[in-house]
């Protein structure tokens, strides 16, 4: 239905979910997309259309498929949120997120080792790198700009160690480190005064 297709397309563009090049800009919960479409459809006579009657299923399936085709699949909600610095996997079942509150364990979106390897194989191939066997290591970039580093067996005893360094669209400012607790007020004001005084600064140690 061309009219229906145009309405859905307009909603996706206006809400900033996709851009003019059909690239996914952000992932939204299916409920949010369903509510937006429901408001738009209310002004049209689509009550007899299967899509309108099954809007919840459509929104859920659409966002799931779109994230796989245009973004990072089940990790899109993390890689494009701007809230996380790193995503870590110790095998398929153990997942950690590093954000403003530090490193915290969360439920893994991968159901099995095969599920994780299927995601790694697809995303590495899309980037021009090939990770075809469970006995390999690889570095590549995701569509969002995040950097992926994979180490597999025999080094990774749990199947695969995966580190994903998330890309931020906005550079961090000094006050961001203070607000997140990464920098004490004492060091914040000290560094600020060094910059204002145009002093040379040497940083040493682990990064």
CSV table of C-alpha atoms in Angstrom, one decimal:
chain,number,residue,atom,x,y,z
A,1,UNK,CA,0.0,0.0,0.0
A,2,UNK,CA,1.9,3.2,-1.2
A,3,UNK,CA,-0.1,5.5,1.1
A,4,UNK,CA,0.6,3.3,4.1
A,5,UNK,CA,4.2,3.1,3.2
A,6,UNK,CA,4.6,6.8,2.9
A,7,UNK,CA,3.0,7.4,6.3
A,8,UNK,CA,5.3,4.9,8.0
A,9,UNK,CA,8.3,6.4,6.1
A,10,UNK,CA,7.4,9.9,7.2
A,11,UNK,CA,7.2,8.8,10.9
A,12,UNK,CA,10.6,7.1,10.7
A,13,UNK,CA,12.2,10.2,9.1
A,14,UNK,CA,10.5,12.8,11.3
A,15,UNK,CA,11.3,11.0,14.5
A,16,UNK,CA,15.0,10.8,13.5
A,17,UNK,CA,15.0,7.0,13.5
A,18,UNK,CA,16.3,6.9,9.9
A,19,UNK,CA,18.1,9.5,7.9
A,20,UNK,CA,17.9,10.4,4.2
A,21,UNK,CA,20.4,7.7,3.3
A,22,UNK,CA,18.2,5.0,5.0
A,23,UNK,CA,20.8,4.7,7.8
A,24,UNK,CA,19.4,3.9,11.2
A,25,UNK,CA,20.3,6.9,13.5
A,26,UNK,CA,18.8,5.6,16.7
A,27,UNK,CA,16.8,2.7,18.0
A,28,UNK,CA,13.5,3.3,19.8
A,29,UNK,CA,11.4,0.9,21.9
A,30,UNK,CA,8.7,-0.8,19.9
A,31,UNK,CA,6.1,0.7,22.2
A,32,UNK,CA,7.3,4.2,21.3
A,33,UNK,CA,7.1,3.5,17.6
A,34,UNK,CA,3.7,1.9,18.0
A,35,UNK,CA,2.3,4.9,19.9
A,36,UNK,CA,3.6,7.3,17.3
A,37,UNK,CA,2.1,5.3,14.4
A,38,UNK,CA,-1.1,4.9,16.3
A,39,UNK,CA,-1.5,8.7,16.6
A,40,UNK,CA,-0.9,9.2,12.9
A,41,UNK,CA,-3.1,6.3,11.8
A,42,UNK,CA,-5.9,7.7,13.9
A,43,UNK,CA,-6.4,10.4,11.3
A,44,UNK,CA,-6.9,7.9,8.5
A,45,UNK,CA,-9.4,5.1,7.9
A,46,UNK,CA,-7.0,2.2,8.4
A,47,UNK,CA,-9.1,0.3,10.9
A,48,UNK,CA,-9.7,-2.5,8.4
A,49,UNK,CA,-6.0,-3.0,7.6
A,50,UNK,CA,-4.1,-5.9,9.2
A,51,UNK,CA,-1.2,-3.6,10.0
A,52,UNK,CA,-3.4,-1.3,12.1
A,53,UNK,CA,-5.0,-4.2,13.9
A,54,UNK,CA,-1.6,-5.7,14.7
A,55,UNK,CA,0.4,-2.6,15.3
A,56,UNK,CA,2.3,-4.0,18.4
A,57,UNK,CA,3.6,-7.0,16.4
A,58,UNK,CA,4.5,-4.8,13.5
A,59,UNK,CA,6.4,-2.3,15.6
A,60,UNK,CA,8.3,-5.0,17.5
A,61,UNK,CA,9.2,-7.0,14.3
A,62,UNK,CA,10.1,-3.8,12.4
A,63,UNK,CA,12.5,-2.5,15.0
A,64,UNK,CA,14.1,-5.9,15.4
A,65,UNK,CA,14.6,-6.5,11.7
A,66,UNK,CA,15.8,-2.9,11.1
A,67,UNK,CA,18.4,-3.2,13.8
A,68,UNK,CA,19.8,-6.3,12.2
A,69,UNK,CA,19.8,-4.8,8.7
A,70,UNK,CA,20.9,-1.3,9.4
A,71,UNK,CA,22.6,-1.3,12.8
A,72,UNK,CA,24.0,-3.6,15.4
A,73,UNK,CA,21.2,-6.0,16.0
A,74,UNK,CA,20.5,-6.8,19.7
A,75,UNK,CA,23.2,-4.4,20.8
A,76,UNK,CA,21.8,-1.4,19.0
A,77,UNK,CA,20.1,-0.1,22.1
A,78,UNK,CA,23.5,0.1,23.8
A,79,UNK,CA,25.8,1.1,21.0
A,80,UNK,CA,23.7,4.1,20.0
A,81,UNK,CA,22.5,5.3,23.4
A,82,UNK,CA,25.6,7.5,24.1
A,83,UNK,CA,25.4,6.3,27.7
A,84,UNK,CA,27.9,3.5,27.5
A,85,UNK,CA,31.7,3.5,27.0
A,86,UNK,CA,32.3,-0.2,26.5
A,87,UNK,CA,30.4,-3.5,26.2
A,88,UNK,CA,32.2,-6.6,27.2
A,89,UNK,CA,31.3,-10.3,26.7
A,90,UNK,CA,33.0,-13.3,28.5
A,91,UNK,CA,31.4,-15.9,26.3
A,92,UNK,CA,27.8,-15.5,25.1
A,93,UNK,CA,26.2,-15.6,28.6
A,94,UNK,CA,28.3,-13.1,30.6
A,95,UNK,CA,27.8,-9.4,29.6
A,96,UNK,CA,29.1,-6.2,31.2
A,97,UNK,CA,28.4,-2.6,30.5
A,98,UNK,CA,30.6,0.3,31.4
A,99,UNK,CA,28.7,3.6,31.8
A,100,UNK,CA,28.4,6.6,34.2
A,101,UNK,CA,28.0,4.2,37.2
A,102,UNK,CA,31.0,2.1,36.3
A,103,UNK,CA,31.2,-1.5,35.2
A,104,UNK,CA,27.9,-3.4,35.8
A,105,UNK,CA,26.8,-6.9,34.7
A,106,UNK,CA,23.6,-7.2,32.7
A,107,UNK,CA,21.6,-9.9,31.0
A,108,UNK,CA,23.2,-11.0,27.7
A,109,UNK,CA,21.1,-10.7,24.6
A,110,UNK,CA,22.7,-13.8,23.1
A,111,UNK,CA,21.0,-17.1,23.8
A,112,UNK,CA,23.9,-19.3,22.8
A,113,UNK,CA,27.5,-19.4,21.6
A,114,UNK,CA,26.2,-19.9,18.0
A,115,UNK,CA,24.0,-16.8,18.4
A,116,UNK,CA,27.1,-14.7,19.4
A,117,UNK,CA,29.2,-16.1,16.6
A,118,UNK,CA,26.5,-15.5,14.1
A,119,UNK,CA,26.4,-11.9,15.1
A,120,UNK,CA,30.2,-11.6,15.0
A,121,UNK,CA,30.4,-13.2,11.6
A,122,UNK,CA,27.7,-10.9,10.2
A,123,UNK,CA,29.1,-7.7,11.6
A,124,UNK,CA,32.7,-8.5,10.7
A,125,UNK,CA,31.8,-9.4,7.2
A,126,UNK,CA,29.8,-6.2,6.8
A,127,UNK,CA,32.9,-4.2,7.8
A,128,UNK,CA,35.1,-6.0,5.3
A,129,UNK,CA,36.8,-8.3,7.8
A,130,UNK,CA,36.1,-12.0,8.0
A,131,UNK,CA,35.8,-14.0,11.1
A,132,UNK,CA,34.9,-17.4,9.9
A,133,UNK,CA,36.1,-19.8,12.6
A,134,UNK,CA,35.9,-20.0,16.4
A,135,UNK,CA,39.7,-20.1,16.4
A,136,UNK,CA,40.4,-16.5,15.4
A,137,UNK,CA,40.9,-13.0,16.5
A,138,UNK,CA,39.7,-9.9,14.7
A,139,UNK,CA,39.4,-6.1,15.0
A,140,UNK,CA,36.7,-4.1,13.1
A,141,UNK,CA,34.3,-1.2,13.3
A,142,UNK,CA,30.5,-1.3,13.6
A,143,UNK,CA,28.2,1.0,11.5
A,144,UNK,CA,27.8,3.3,14.5
A,145,UNK,CA,31.6,3.7,14.7
A,146,UNK,CA,32.2,1.4,17.7
A,147,UNK,CA,35.3,-0.6,17.7
A,148,UNK,CA,35.1,-4.4,18.2
A,149,UNK,CA,38.0,-6.6,19.3
A,150,UNK,CA,37.4,-10.4,19.4
A,151,UNK,CA,39.6,-13.1,20.9
A,152,UNK,CA,38.6,-16.7,20.4
A,153,UNK,CA,39.7,-20.1,21.6
A,154,UNK,CA,42.2,-21.4,22.7
A,155,UNK,CA,42.9,-18.0,24.4
A,156,UNK,CA,39.3,-17.5,25.3
A,157,UNK,CA,38.4,-20.5,27.3
A,158,UNK,CA,34.7,-19.5,27.4
A,159,UNK,CA,34.4,-19.4,23.6
A,160,UNK,CA,35.0,-15.8,22.8
A,161,UNK,CA,36.1,-12.6,24.6
A,162,UNK,CA,34.5,-9.5,23.0
A,163,UNK,CA,35.3,-5.9,23.7
A,164,UNK,CA,33.2,-3.2,22.0
A,165,UNK,CA,34.4,0.4,22.5
A,166,UNK,CA,31.4,2.7,21.9
A,167,UNK,CA,31.7,5.8,19.7
A,168,UNK,CA,30.5,9.0,21.2
A,169,UNK,CA,29.1,11.7,18.8
A,170,UNK,CA,30.0,14.4,21.3
A,171,UNK,CA,33.5,14.7,22.8
A,172,UNK,CA,33.8,14.6,26.6
A,173,UNK,CA,34.5,17.8,28.4
A,174,UNK,CA,36.5,18.1,31.6
A,175,UNK,CA,33.3,18.8,33.6
A,176,UNK,CA,31.8,15.5,32.3
A,177,UNK,CA,34.5,13.6,34.1
A,178,UNK,CA,33.7,15.6,37.3
A,179,UNK,CA,30.0,14.9,37.0
A,180,UNK,CA,30.5,11.2,36.4
A,181,UNK,CA,32.8,10.8,39.4
A,182,UNK,CA,35.8,10.0,37.3
A,183,UNK,CA,37.6,13.1,38.5
A,184,UNK,CA,37.6,14.7,42.0
A,185,UNK,CA,36.8,18.3,42.5
A,186,UNK,CA,40.4,18.9,43.6
A,187,UNK,CA,41.9,17.6,40.4
A,188,UNK,CA,39.2,19.2,38.3
A,189,UNK,CA,40.1,22.7,39.5
A,190,UNK,CA,43.8,21.9,39.4
A,191,UNK,CA,43.6,20.8,35.7
A,192,UNK,CA,41.4,23.8,34.9
A,193,UNK,CA,43.9,26.2,36.4
A,194,UNK,CA,46.8,24.5,34.5
A,195,UNK,CA,45.0,24.9,31.2
A,196,UNK,CA,44.2,28.6,31.9
A,197,UNK,CA,47.8,29.2,32.9
A,198,UNK,CA,48.9,27.4,29.6
A,199,UNK,CA,51.2,25.1,31.6
A,200,UNK,CA,52.7,22.0,30.0
A,201,UNK,CA,51.0,18.8,31.3
A,202,UNK,CA,52.5,15.4,31.4
A,203,UNK,CA,50.3,12.3,32.0
A,204,UNK,CA,51.9,9.0,32.9
A,205,UNK,CA,50.6,5.6,33.8
A,206,UNK,CA,47.7,3.4,32.6
A,207,UNK,CA,45.1,4.9,30.3
